[in-house]
Amino acid sequence: MSPILHKQSDLILQRLMSLHPKIIDLSLGRVLALLEKLGDPQNYLPPVVHVAGTNAKGSVIAYMRAALEAEGYGVHVHISPHLVRFNERIRLNGELISEAALSELLEGCEKINTDDPITFFEITTCAALVAFASEPADVVLLETGLGGRLDATNVIRQPAVTVLTPISLDHQQFLGDTITQIAREKAGILKRGTPCVVAKQPGEAMQSIIATAQDLGVALYRQDEDWSVHQAGKELIYQNPRGCTAHPLPNLVGPHQINNAGIALAALDRLAACKTSLVARQTGLSSAQWPGRMQRIVKGPLLDLLPYGWEIWIDGGHNEAAAQAIVGQAQVWRVDAPRKPLYGIFGMLNSKQPKAFLKPLKAHIANMSCIVIPGEENALKPEALLTAAQCIEIPATICRSVEHAVAEQVILSPNPARILICGSLHLAGTVLANHQ
């Protein structure tokens, strides 16, 4: 996320950061108390699709939004974190919330909350729910922030659909040390009487989800049991109980997006309140946008530093599962251009596990430039990233900035190469803010 202060809303957001001593403090008590003061907006929303999981939440929501809007529905969207501007977190009927509306909304929540302790994510989630209740729409796509059971978004009594994307190890300090524990927390969004779409999961995660669903009497709609997806040539083939349908390949880059698109189609299957035609679904898959996730930089000063034929890509993934997704795309690149090496520029928050992220990349990264995330006080130092890379035998150096890293990598390769900026959405957001 960019550290640059833009307008009035940035100053308000800075104040909201000081209302609680912790950035993350999982609880529903503070959220429910503020929502009650705000008139319980969560009880006056259009049908809600509530999405939790470790990876793919944003991509799934991007596909769903594109398909629903192609059908003509009004769609509210909540995502987190943002890349460049906070406005990205709140989308009202297809448009990012305006600066004026955001400032008014945040100030209103701040005033009603007074100085009561509440985390930044909690109070801004309350603000989003107020916005969604204030403007008519056909559906709300609601992404969790962290976990599920105690996530600030888990205040919807009866969502239309819940979705569990792939679950893996991440945020262990908050959710538990095992896949079973993390899955139990994510499955906390399940509600009695609401169907749940479940992506393919590790065995222990699926067992935990099934146990939660049985306790609540929730009907699961499971990948490879009730629906499936695969690529066949230049098409995506989706199968559900009604049969097979062919779609264009997803607009988002990477082999993992086949699976993500399938999850979105399955969620649309279960969204009875907003039916979508095959044409709308096909349009959604082929037009979805999701910045910062395997995104090619096509303009800006970073490209000016590169000779002809070089490429720069950005991916904000920060855990082992995200690294595996990068590996999938790296393998595609290797087939397409076997002589074009892949170099990395790596920054990461101190709450993440750099070795776990880097290990899958060992065979694919020719050299890794380790940097500190600009303006981020919780960033790992480049020395720690260098040590992690060296431990798994990835050639690595320390660079003082993204620009320095790009220049150094040009020196390393006499021929055109690809550069991947990776390890953090915060780093991705900073690059997009400053270099496009």
GROMACS .gro file of N, CA, C and O in nm, residues 139-227:
model
  356
  139VAL      N    1  -2.651  -0.714  -0.516
  139VAL     CA    2  -2.570  -0.813  -0.445
  139VAL      C    3  -2.448  -0.744  -0.385
  139VAL      O    4  -2.401  -0.642  -0.436
  140VAL      N    5  -2.397  -0.801  -0.275
  140VAL     CA    6  -2.273  -0.756  -0.211
  140VAL      C    7  -2.173  -0.871  -0.215
  140VAL      O    8  -2.205  -0.983  -0.172
  141LEU      N    9  -2.054  -0.845  -0.266
  141LEU     CA   10  -1.944  -0.941  -0.261
  141LEU      C   11  -1.851  -0.897  -0.149
  141LEU      O   12  -1.787  -0.792  -0.158
  142LEU      N   13  -1.843  -0.977  -0.044
  142LEU     CA   14  -1.779  -0.936   0.081
  142LEU      C   15  -1.660  -1.027   0.111
  142LEU      O   16  -1.677  -1.145   0.140
  143GLU      N   17  -1.540  -0.972   0.104
  143GLU     CA   18  -1.419  -1.048   0.132
  143GLU      C   19  -1.378  -1.033   0.277
  143GLU      O   20  -1.376  -0.922   0.331
  144THR      N   21  -1.344  -1.143   0.341
  144THR     CA   22  -1.291  -1.136   0.477
  144THR      C   23  -1.154  -1.070   0.475
  144THR      O   24  -1.083  -1.069   0.374
  145GLY      N   25  -1.116  -1.020   0.592
  145GLY     CA   26  -0.983  -0.964   0.604
  145GLY      C   27  -0.883  -1.069   0.646
  145GLY      O   28  -0.780  -1.091   0.581
  146LEU      N   29  -0.911  -1.137   0.757
  146LEU     CA   30  -0.820  -1.238   0.811
  146LEU      C   31  -0.903  -1.341   0.885
  146LEU      O   32  -0.981  -1.308   0.973
  147GLY      N   33  -0.886  -1.466   0.848
  147GLY     CA   34  -0.961  -1.571   0.915
  147GLY      C   35  -1.104  -1.577   0.866
  147GLY      O   36  -1.131  -1.579   0.748
  148GLY      N   37  -1.196  -1.579   0.960
  148GLY     CA   38  -1.337  -1.589   0.926
  148GLY      C   39  -1.424  -1.581   1.049
  148GLY      O   40  -1.508  -1.493   1.062
  149ARG      N   41  -1.405  -1.671   1.143
  149ARG     CA   42  -1.491  -1.679   1.261
  149ARG      C   43  -1.496  -1.546   1.336
  149ARG      O   44  -1.604  -1.500   1.375
  150LEU      N   45  -1.382  -1.484   1.358
  150LEU     CA   46  -1.376  -1.358   1.432
  150LEU      C   47  -1.341  -1.241   1.342
  150LEU      O   48  -1.306  -1.133   1.391
  151ASP      N   49  -1.351  -1.260   1.213
  151ASP     CA   50  -1.324  -1.151   1.120
  151ASP      C   51  -1.434  -1.046   1.130
  151ASP      O   52  -1.552  -1.078   1.150
  152ALA      N   53  -1.396  -0.921   1.113
  152ALA     CA   54  -1.493  -0.811   1.128
  152ALA      C   55  -1.607  -0.820   1.028
  152ALA      O   56  -1.715  -0.763   1.052
  153THR      N   57  -1.587  -0.890   0.917
  153THR     CA   58  -1.695  -0.903   0.819
  153THR      C   59  -1.797  -1.011   0.859
  153THR      O   60  -1.904  -1.020   0.796
  154ASN      N   61  -1.767  -1.090   0.961
  154ASN     CA   62  -1.853  -1.204   0.994
  154ASN      C   63  -1.969  -1.162   1.083
  154ASN      O   64  -1.991  -1.218   1.191
  155VAL      N   65  -2.043  -1.064   1.035
  155VAL     CA   66  -2.157  -1.011   1.111
  155VAL      C   67  -2.286  -1.023   1.030
  155VAL      O   68  -2.390  -0.972   1.072
  156ILE      N   69  -2.279  -1.091   0.917
  156ILE     CA   70  -2.397  -1.109   0.832
  156ILE      C   71  -2.472  -1.232   0.881
  156ILE      O   72  -2.421  -1.343   0.878
  157ARG      N   73  -2.595  -1.212   0.926
  157ARG     CA   74  -2.671  -1.323   0.985
  157ARG      C   75  -2.700  -1.433   0.885
  157ARG      O   76  -2.690  -1.551   0.916
  158GLN      N   77  -2.739  -1.395   0.763
  158GLN     CA   78  -2.781  -1.495   0.665
  158GLN      C   79  -2.730  -1.456   0.527
  158GLN      O   80  -2.804  -1.401   0.445
  159PRO      N   81  -2.604  -1.484   0.497
  159PRO     CA   82  -2.556  -1.457   0.362
  159PRO      C   83  -2.633  -1.540   0.259
  159PRO      O   84  -2.692  -1.643   0.293
  160ALA      N   85  -2.628  -1.497   0.135
  160ALA     CA   86  -2.690  -1.576   0.029
  160ALA      C   87  -2.604  -1.698  -0.004
  160ALA      O   88  -2.656  -1.807  -0.030
  161VAL      N   89  -2.473  -1.679  -0.003
  161VAL     CA   90  -2.376  -1.785  -0.032
  161VAL      C   91  -2.251  -1.757   0.050
  161VAL      O   92  -2.213  -1.640   0.068
  162THR      N   93  -2.186  -1.862   0.099
  162THR     CA   94  -2.051  -1.848   0.151
  162THR      C   95  -1.956  -1.925   0.059
  162THR      O   96  -1.996  -2.022  -0.006
  163VAL      N   97  -1.832  -1.879   0.054
  163VAL     CA   98  -1.732  -1.939  -0.034
  163VAL      C   99  -1.603  -1.959   0.044
  163VAL      O  100  -1.556  -1.866   0.111
  164LEU      N  101  -1.546  -2.078   0.035
  164LEU     CA  102  -1.415  -2.107   0.094
  164LEU      C  103  -1.317  -2.137  -0.019
  164LEU      O  104  -1.325  -2.242  -0.083
  165THR      N  105  -1.227  -2.045  -0.045
  165THR     CA  106  -1.122  -2.064  -0.144
  165THR      C  107  -1.012  -2.152  -0.083
  165THR      O  108  -1.019  -2.188   0.034
  166PRO      N  109  -0.907  -2.189  -0.160
  166PRO     CA  110  -0.804  -2.278  -0.105
  166PRO      C  111  -0.742  -2.225   0.024
  166PRO      O  112  -0.711  -2.106   0.037
  167ILE      N  113  -0.726  -2.315   0.119
  167ILE     CA  114  -0.673  -2.283   0.252
  167ILE      C  115  -0.533  -2.342   0.266
  167ILE      O  116  -0.510  -2.458   0.232
  168SER      N  117  -0.441  -2.260   0.316
  168SER     CA  118  -0.304  -2.305   0.340
  168SER      C  119  -0.249  -2.231   0.461
  168SER      O  120  -0.320  -2.150   0.524
  169LEU      N  121  -0.124  -2.257   0.494
  169LEU     CA  122  -0.063  -2.192   0.610
  169LEU      C  123  -0.039  -2.045   0.583
  169LEU      O  124   0.027  -2.008   0.486
  170ASP      N  125  -0.090  -1.960   0.668
  170ASP     CA  126  -0.068  -1.816   0.663
  170ASP      C  127  -0.129  -1.756   0.790
  170ASP      O  128  -0.228  -1.809   0.843
  171HIS      N  129  -0.071  -1.649   0.839
  171HIS     CA  130  -0.122  -1.581   0.960
  171HIS      C  131  -0.133  -1.678   1.079
  171HIS      O  132  -0.227  -1.671   1.158
  172GLN      N  133  -0.032  -1.767   1.091
  172GLN     CA  134  -0.039  -1.867   1.199
  172GLN      C  135  -0.046  -1.804   1.337
  172GLN      O  136  -0.105  -1.861   1.428
  173GLN      N  137   0.013  -1.685   1.353
  173GLN     CA  138   0.014  -1.622   1.485
  173GLN      C  139  -0.125  -1.581   1.530
  173GLN      O  140  -0.148  -1.558   1.648
  174PHE      N  141  -0.220  -1.576   1.435
  174PHE     CA  142  -0.357  -1.538   1.469
  174PHE      C  143  -0.457  -1.654   1.453
  174PHE      O  144  -0.558  -1.658   1.523
  175LEU      N  145  -0.429  -1.745   1.361
  175LEU     CA  146  -0.529  -1.846   1.324
  175LEU      C  147  -0.494  -1.987   1.369
  175LEU      O  148  -0.580  -2.076   1.362
  176GLY      N  149  -0.371  -2.010   1.412
  176GLY     CA  150  -0.332  -2.144   1.453
  176GLY      C  151  -0.218  -2.197   1.370
  176GLY      O  152  -0.193  -2.152   1.258
  177ASP      N  153  -0.148  -2.296   1.424
  177ASP     CA  154  -0.026  -2.347   1.361
  177ASP      C  155  -0.050  -2.458   1.259
  177ASP      O  156   0.044  -2.499   1.192
  178THR      N  157  -0.171  -2.509   1.251
  178THR     CA  158  -0.197  -2.621   1.161
  178THR      C  159  -0.306  -2.585   1.060
  178THR      O  160  -0.387  -2.494   1.082
  179ILE      N  161  -0.307  -2.659   0.949
  179ILE     CA  162  -0.411  -2.641   0.848
  179ILE      C  163  -0.549  -2.666   0.909
  179ILE      O  164  -0.646  -2.596   0.879
  180THR      N  165  -0.559  -2.765   0.997
  180THR     CA  166  -0.686  -2.797   1.061
  180THR      C  167  -0.739  -2.678   1.140
  180THR      O  168  -0.857  -2.641   1.130
  181GLN      N  169  -0.651  -2.616   1.219
  181GLN     CA  170  -0.693  -2.500   1.299
  181GLN      C  171  -0.732  -2.383   1.210
  181GLN      O  172  -0.834  -2.315   1.235
  182ILE      N  173  -0.653  -2.358   1.108
  182ILE     CA  174  -0.681  -2.245   1.019
  182ILE      C  175  -0.813  -2.267   0.945
  182ILE      O  176  -0.895  -2.176   0.931
  183ALA      N  177  -0.833  -2.390   0.897
  183ALA     CA  178  -0.958  -2.420   0.827
  183ALA      C  179  -1.079  -2.403   0.917
  183ALA      O  180  -1.185  -2.356   0.873
  184ARG      N  181  -1.063  -2.439   1.044
  184ARG     CA  182  -1.174  -2.422   1.138
  184ARG      C  183  -1.210  -2.275   1.153
  184ARG      O  184  -1.328  -2.238   1.160
  185GLU      N  185  -1.108  -2.190   1.157
  185GLU     CA  186  -1.133  -2.046   1.166
  185GLU      C  187  -1.198  -1.992   1.039
  185GLU      O  188  -1.293  -1.915   1.045
  186LYS      N  189  -1.148  -2.035   0.924
  186LYS     CA  190  -1.206  -1.989   0.797
  186LYS      C  191  -1.352  -2.036   0.784
  186LYS      O  192  -1.438  -1.961   0.737
  187ALA      N  193  -1.378  -2.160   0.826
  187ALA     CA  194  -1.513  -2.215   0.816
  187ALA      C  195  -1.610  -2.148   0.912
  187ALA      O  196  -1.730  -2.176   0.909
  188GLY      N  197  -1.559  -2.060   0.995
  188GLY     CA  198  -1.646  -1.985   1.085
  188GLY      C  199  -1.744  -1.893   1.016
  188GLY      O  200  -1.836  -1.842   1.079
  189ILE      N  201  -1.729  -1.873   0.883
  189ILE     CA  202  -1.828  -1.790   0.811
  189ILE      C  203  -1.951  -1.871   0.771
  189ILE      O  204  -2.050  -1.812   0.726
  190LEU      N  205  -1.946  -2.004   0.783
  190LEU     CA  206  -2.062  -2.085   0.745
  190LEU      C  207  -2.182  -2.052   0.832
  190LEU      O  208  -2.167  -2.028   0.953
  191LYS      N  209  -2.299  -2.048   0.770
  191LYS     CA  210  -2.421  -2.018   0.843
  191LYS      C  211  -2.529  -2.122   0.809
  191LYS      O  212  -2.542  -2.163   0.693
  192ARG      N  213  -2.603  -2.160   0.910
  192ARG     CA  214  -2.712  -2.255   0.889
  192ARG      C  215  -2.809  -2.201   0.785
  192ARG      O  216  -2.851  -2.085   0.790
  193GLY      N  217  -2.844  -2.284   0.687
  193GLY     CA  218  -2.938  -2.244   0.584
  193GLY      C  219  -2.875  -2.174   0.464
  193GLY      O  220  -2.945  -2.141   0.369
  194THR      N  221  -2.742  -2.153   0.467
  194THR     CA  222  -2.672  -2.087   0.357
  194THR      C  223  -2.580  -2.187   0.289
  194THR      O  224  -2.495  -2.248   0.355
  195PRO      N  225  -2.594  -2.206   0.157
  195PRO     CA  226  -2.504  -2.299   0.088
  195PRO      C  227  -2.360  -2.248   0.090
  195PRO      O  228  -2.337  -2.126   0.087
  196CYS      N  229  -2.265  -2.340   0.092
  196CYS     CA  230  -2.124  -2.304   0.093
  196CYS      C  231  -2.053  -2.369  -0.024
  196CYS      O  232  -2.056  -2.492  -0.039
  197VAL      N  233  -1.987  -2.288  -0.104
  197VAL     CA  234  -1.904  -2.337  -0.215
  197VAL      C  235  -1.764  -2.359  -0.162
  197VAL      O  236  -1.704  -2.269  -0.102
  198VAL      N  237  -1.709  -2.478  -0.186
  198VAL     CA  238  -1.579  -2.514  -0.130
  198VAL      C  239  -1.484  -2.552  -0.242
  198VAL      O  240  -1.511  -2.644  -0.320
  199ALA      N  241  -1.371  -2.482  -0.249
  199ALA     CA  242  -1.266  -2.517  -0.343
  199ALA      C  243  -1.194  -2.643  -0.298
  199ALA      O  244  -1.208  -2.687  -0.184
  200LYS      N  245  -1.116  -2.700  -0.387
  200LYS     CA  246  -1.034  -2.815  -0.351
  200LYS      C  247  -0.941  -2.777  -0.237
  200LYS      O  248  -0.877  -2.671  -0.240
  201GLN      N  249  -0.932  -2.861  -0.135
  201GLN     CA  250  -0.859  -2.830  -0.013
  201GLN      C  251  -0.765  -2.944   0.024
  201GLN      O  252  -0.786  -3.059  -0.014
  202PRO      N  253  -0.661  -2.914   0.104
  202PRO     CA  254  -0.586  -3.023   0.166
  202PRO      C  255  -0.680  -3.109   0.249
  202PRO      O  256  -0.782  -3.060   0.301
  203GLY      N  257  -0.646  -3.237   0.263
  203GLY     CA  258  -0.736  -3.330   0.331
  203GLY      C  259  -0.779  -3.286   0.469
  203GLY      O  260  -0.897  -3.292   0.504
  204GLU      N  261  -0.683  -3.238   0.549
  204GLU     CA  262  -0.718  -3.199   0.686
  204GLU      C  263  -0.806  -3.075   0.689
  204GLU      O  264  -0.891  -3.061   0.777
  205ALA      N  265  -0.787  -2.986   0.591
  205ALA     CA  266  -0.874  -2.868   0.583
  205ALA      C  267  -1.016  -2.909   0.548
  205ALA      O  268  -1.113  -2.860   0.607
  206MET      N  269  -1.030  -2.999   0.451
  206MET     CA  270  -1.163  -3.042   0.410
  206MET      C  271  -1.234  -3.114   0.523
  206MET      O  272  -1.356  -3.096   0.543
  207GLN      N  273  -1.163  -3.194   0.599
  207GLN     CA  274  -1.224  -3.262   0.713
  207GLN      C  275  -1.280  -3.163   0.812
  207GLN      O  276  -1.390  -3.181   0.866
  208SER      N  277  -1.205  -3.058   0.839
  208SER     CA  278  -1.250  -2.954   0.932
  208SER      C  279  -1.373  -2.882   0.879
  208SER      O  280  -1.468  -2.853   0.954
  209ILE      N  281  -1.373  -2.852   0.750
  209ILE     CA  282  -1.487  -2.783   0.688
  209ILE      C  283  -1.611  -2.872   0.692
  209ILE      O  284  -1.721  -2.825   0.725
  210ILE      N  285  -1.594  -3.000   0.659
  210ILE     CA  286  -1.707  -3.093   0.661
  210ILE      C  287  -1.765  -3.104   0.801
  210ILE      O  288  -1.889  -3.105   0.819
  211ALA      N  289  -1.679  -3.109   0.901
  211ALA     CA  290  -1.726  -3.119   1.039
  211ALA      C  291  -1.808  -2.996   1.078
  211ALA      O  292  -1.915  -3.008   1.140
  212THR      N  293  -1.760  -2.878   1.041
  212THR     CA  294  -1.834  -2.755   1.071
  212THR      C  295  -1.968  -2.755   0.997
  212THR      O  296  -2.072  -2.718   1.055
  213ALA      N  297  -1.967  -2.796   0.871
  213ALA     CA  298  -2.091  -2.798   0.793
  213ALA      C  299  -2.192  -2.896   0.851
  213ALA      O  300  -2.313  -2.867   0.857
  214GLN      N  301  -2.146  -3.010   0.897
  214GLN     CA  302  -2.237  -3.109   0.957
  214GLN      C  303  -2.297  -3.056   1.085
  214GLN      O  304  -2.417  -3.077   1.112
  215ASP      N  305  -2.219  -2.986   1.165
  215ASP     CA  306  -2.271  -2.930   1.290
  215ASP      C  307  -2.383  -2.829   1.264
  215ASP      O  308  -2.478  -2.818   1.343
  216LEU      N  309  -2.370  -2.755   1.152
  216LEU     CA  310  -2.467  -2.649   1.120
  216LEU      C  311  -2.574  -2.694   1.020
  216LEU      O  312  -2.667  -2.618   0.993
  217GLY      N  313  -2.559  -2.814   0.965
  217GLY     CA  314  -2.652  -2.857   0.862
  217GLY      C  315  -2.639  -2.779   0.734
  217GLY      O  316  -2.738  -2.755   0.663
  218VAL      N  317  -2.515  -2.741   0.700
  218VAL     CA  318  -2.489  -2.661   0.580
  218VAL      C  319  -2.463  -2.753   0.461
  218VAL      O  320  -2.386  -2.849   0.470
  219ALA      N  321  -2.525  -2.722   0.348
  219ALA     CA  322  -2.504  -2.797   0.225
  219ALA      C  323  -2.378  -2.747   0.156
  219ALA      O  324  -2.369  -2.629   0.119
  220LEU      N  325  -2.278  -2.835   0.139
  220LEU     CA  326  -2.155  -2.799   0.072
  220LEU      C  327  -2.166  -2.825  -0.078
  220LEU      O  328  -2.226  -2.924  -0.121
  221TYR      N  329  -2.105  -2.739  -0.156
  221TYR     CA  330  -2.097  -2.753  -0.302
  221TYR      C  331  -1.949  -2.762  -0.334
  221TYR      O  332  -1.880  -2.663  -0.350
  222ARG      N  333  -1.899  -2.886  -0.345
  222ARG     CA  334  -1.757  -2.912  -0.340
  222ARG      C  335  -1.695  -2.933  -0.477
  222ARG      O  336  -1.752  -3.002  -0.562
  223GLN      N  337  -1.575  -2.876  -0.491
  223GLN     CA  338  -1.499  -2.899  -0.614
  223GLN      C  339  -1.462  -3.046  -0.627
  223GLN      O  340  -1.424  -3.112  -0.531
  224ASP      N  341  -1.473  -3.096  -0.747
  224ASP     CA  342  -1.444  -3.235  -0.783
  224ASP      C  343  -1.543  -3.336  -0.725
  224ASP      O  344  -1.528  -3.456  -0.747
  225GLU      N  345  -1.641  -3.286  -0.652
  225GLU     CA  346  -1.752  -3.370  -0.607
  225GLU      C  347  -1.882  -3.326  -0.675
  225GLU      O  348  -1.955  -3.407  -0.730
  226ASP      N  349  -1.909  -3.197  -0.670
  226ASP     CA  350  -2.032  -3.141  -0.727
  226ASP      C  351  -2.006  -3.059  -0.853
  226ASP      O  352  -2.097  -3.037  -0.933
  227TRP      N  353  -1.887  -3.009  -0.866
  227TRP     CA  354  -1.850  -2.930  -0.983
  227TRP      C  355  -1.700  -2.947  -1.008
  227TRP      O  356  -1.625  -2.986  -0.917
   0.00000   0.00000   0.00000
